[in-house]
XYZ file of C-alpha atoms in Angstrom:
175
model
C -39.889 -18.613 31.514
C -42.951 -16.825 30.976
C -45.772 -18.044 33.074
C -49.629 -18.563 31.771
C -50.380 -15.965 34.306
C -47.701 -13.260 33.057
C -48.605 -14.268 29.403
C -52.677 -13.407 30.402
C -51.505 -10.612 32.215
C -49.620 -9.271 29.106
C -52.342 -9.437 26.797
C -54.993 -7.339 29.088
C -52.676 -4.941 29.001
C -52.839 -3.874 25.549
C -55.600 -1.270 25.055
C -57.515 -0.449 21.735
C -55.546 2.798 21.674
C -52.492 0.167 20.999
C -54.155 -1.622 17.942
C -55.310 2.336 16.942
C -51.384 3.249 16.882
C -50.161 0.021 14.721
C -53.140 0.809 12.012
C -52.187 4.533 12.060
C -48.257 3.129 11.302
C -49.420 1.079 8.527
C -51.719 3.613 7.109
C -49.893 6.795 6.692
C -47.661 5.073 4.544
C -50.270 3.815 2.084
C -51.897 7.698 1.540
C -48.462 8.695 1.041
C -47.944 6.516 -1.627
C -51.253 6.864 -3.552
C -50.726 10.714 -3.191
C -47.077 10.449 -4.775
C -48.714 8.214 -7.682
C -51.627 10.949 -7.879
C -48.970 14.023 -7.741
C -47.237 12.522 -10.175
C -49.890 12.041 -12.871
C -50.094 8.453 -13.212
C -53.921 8.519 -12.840
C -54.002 9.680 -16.253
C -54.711 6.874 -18.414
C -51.788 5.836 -20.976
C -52.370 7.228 -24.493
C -52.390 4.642 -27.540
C -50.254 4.867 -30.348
C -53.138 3.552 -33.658
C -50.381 3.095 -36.319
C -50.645 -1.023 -36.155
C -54.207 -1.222 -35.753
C -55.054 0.988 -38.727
C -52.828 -0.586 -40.866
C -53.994 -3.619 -39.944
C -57.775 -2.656 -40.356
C -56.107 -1.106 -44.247
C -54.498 -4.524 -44.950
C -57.743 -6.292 -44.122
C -59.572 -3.990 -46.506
C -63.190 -4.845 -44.920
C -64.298 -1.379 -45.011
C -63.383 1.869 -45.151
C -61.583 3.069 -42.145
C -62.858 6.266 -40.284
C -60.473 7.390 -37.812
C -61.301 10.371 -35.262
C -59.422 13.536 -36.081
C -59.253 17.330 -34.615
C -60.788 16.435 -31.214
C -60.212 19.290 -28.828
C -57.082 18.548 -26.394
C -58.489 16.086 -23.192
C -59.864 13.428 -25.433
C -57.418 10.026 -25.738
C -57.603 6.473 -27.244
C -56.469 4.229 -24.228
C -57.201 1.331 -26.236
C -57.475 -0.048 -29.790
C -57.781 -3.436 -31.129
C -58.936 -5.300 -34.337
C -60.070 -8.706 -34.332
C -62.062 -10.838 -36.677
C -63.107 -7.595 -38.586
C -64.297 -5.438 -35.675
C -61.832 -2.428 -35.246
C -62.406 -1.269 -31.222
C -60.943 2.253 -30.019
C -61.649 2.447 -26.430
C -61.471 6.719 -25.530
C -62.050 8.783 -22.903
C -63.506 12.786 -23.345
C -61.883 15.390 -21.488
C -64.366 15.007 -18.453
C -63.835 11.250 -18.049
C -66.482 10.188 -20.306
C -65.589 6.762 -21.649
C -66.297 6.063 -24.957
C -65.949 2.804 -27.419
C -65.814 3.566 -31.528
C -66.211 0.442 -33.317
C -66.123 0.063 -36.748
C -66.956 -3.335 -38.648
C -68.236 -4.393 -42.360
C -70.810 -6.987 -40.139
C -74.532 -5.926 -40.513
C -76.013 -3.406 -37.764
C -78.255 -6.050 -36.722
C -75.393 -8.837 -35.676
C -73.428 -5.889 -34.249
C -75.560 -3.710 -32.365
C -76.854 -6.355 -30.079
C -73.958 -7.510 -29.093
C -72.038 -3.890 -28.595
C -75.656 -1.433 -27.425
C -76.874 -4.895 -25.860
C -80.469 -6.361 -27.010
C -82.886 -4.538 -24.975
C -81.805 -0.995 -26.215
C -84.290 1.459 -27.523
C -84.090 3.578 -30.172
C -84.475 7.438 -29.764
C -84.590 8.393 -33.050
C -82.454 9.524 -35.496
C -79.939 12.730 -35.415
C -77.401 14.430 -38.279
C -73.995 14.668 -37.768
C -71.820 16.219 -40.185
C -74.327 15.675 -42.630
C -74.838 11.913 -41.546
C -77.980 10.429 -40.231
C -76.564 8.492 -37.089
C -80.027 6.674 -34.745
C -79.746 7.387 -31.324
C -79.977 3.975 -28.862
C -80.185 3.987 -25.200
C -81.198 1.769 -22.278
C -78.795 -1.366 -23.900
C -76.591 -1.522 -21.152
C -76.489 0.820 -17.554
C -75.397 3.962 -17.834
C -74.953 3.741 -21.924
C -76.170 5.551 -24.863
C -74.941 4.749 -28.198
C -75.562 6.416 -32.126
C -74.867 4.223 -34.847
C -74.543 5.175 -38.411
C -74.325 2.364 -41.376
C -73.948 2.693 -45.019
C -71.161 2.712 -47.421
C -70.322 -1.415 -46.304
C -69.905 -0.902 -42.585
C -71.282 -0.084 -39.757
C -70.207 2.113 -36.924
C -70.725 2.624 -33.441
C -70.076 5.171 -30.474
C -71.135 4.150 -27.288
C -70.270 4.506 -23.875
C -71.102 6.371 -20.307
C -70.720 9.779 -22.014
C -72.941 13.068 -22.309
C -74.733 13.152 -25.829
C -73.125 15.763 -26.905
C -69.605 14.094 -26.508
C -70.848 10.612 -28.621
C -71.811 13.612 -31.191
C -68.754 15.114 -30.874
C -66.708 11.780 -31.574
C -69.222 11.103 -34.148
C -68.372 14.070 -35.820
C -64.769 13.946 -35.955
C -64.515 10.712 -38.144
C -62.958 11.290 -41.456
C -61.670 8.544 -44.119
């Protein structure tokens, strides 16, 4: 039987060096793991197949469809959705920019708001593949955005990306 004096005894005895050793025995195991999963490529985010949700977007018949094509390797759709006429492709550029194309028949000014966000400014207009697309920024942290309507729809790039990659996307949208 273990007296309260051996029991108090006991428990001075163990020194911070003790509680060092049992973290470092829980840790080591943890890096190895995350550098397996990092080794292995699963950091890379999954790519999207967009066969359902443009021939969903087709079906609905809302508005033409512009779907990116010819973007250099590094650029991927990681998500893509269509829901009460608003056709989301969530992407990411080859330096982890991350991008959102939307496309939608809804006016710019129901749209933009709720996408840019209300308090975004605009910084003027720019042509891109011989479209005039107007330049927003300050709508949400960190975002820019170029929007471009006409021809019943409007569309959208925005995300925490360099200019010249919202441009790029911009540019690569054919019917």
């Amino acid at each position: 039987m273990v007296t309260p004096t051996q029991q108090t005894r006991e428990t001075k005895a163990r020194r911070p060096r003790d509680m060092a050793l049992s973290m470092l025995v829980l840790i080591v195991p943890v890096f190895l793991l995350v550098g397996l999963y990092r080794f292995l490529g699963n950091e890379t985010p999954p790519m999207v197949d967009t066969t359902e949700v443009y021939g969903s977007v087709q079906r609905a018949g809302q508005f033409e469809l512009l779907k990116p094509e010819g973007l250099p390797s590094g650029w991927r759709v990681v998500s893509a959705t269509h829901t009460d006429g608003v056709l989301r492709l969530g992407m990411t550029a080859p330096d982890d920019g991350a991008l959102q194309l939307v496309e939608t028949a809804k006016p710019a000014a129901e749209v933009v708001p709720a996408i840019v966000g209300r308090d975004a400014r605009d910084d003027g207009e720019v042509t891109i593949a011989g479209r005039q697309w107007q330049r927003l920024s300050q709508g949400r942290p960190g975002e820019r955005a170029i929007v471009q309507t006409g021809g019943g729809r409007t569309v959208i790039v925005v995300g925490q990306a360099k200019q010249s990659q919202l441009e790029q996307l911009a540019e690569s949208l054919r019917p």
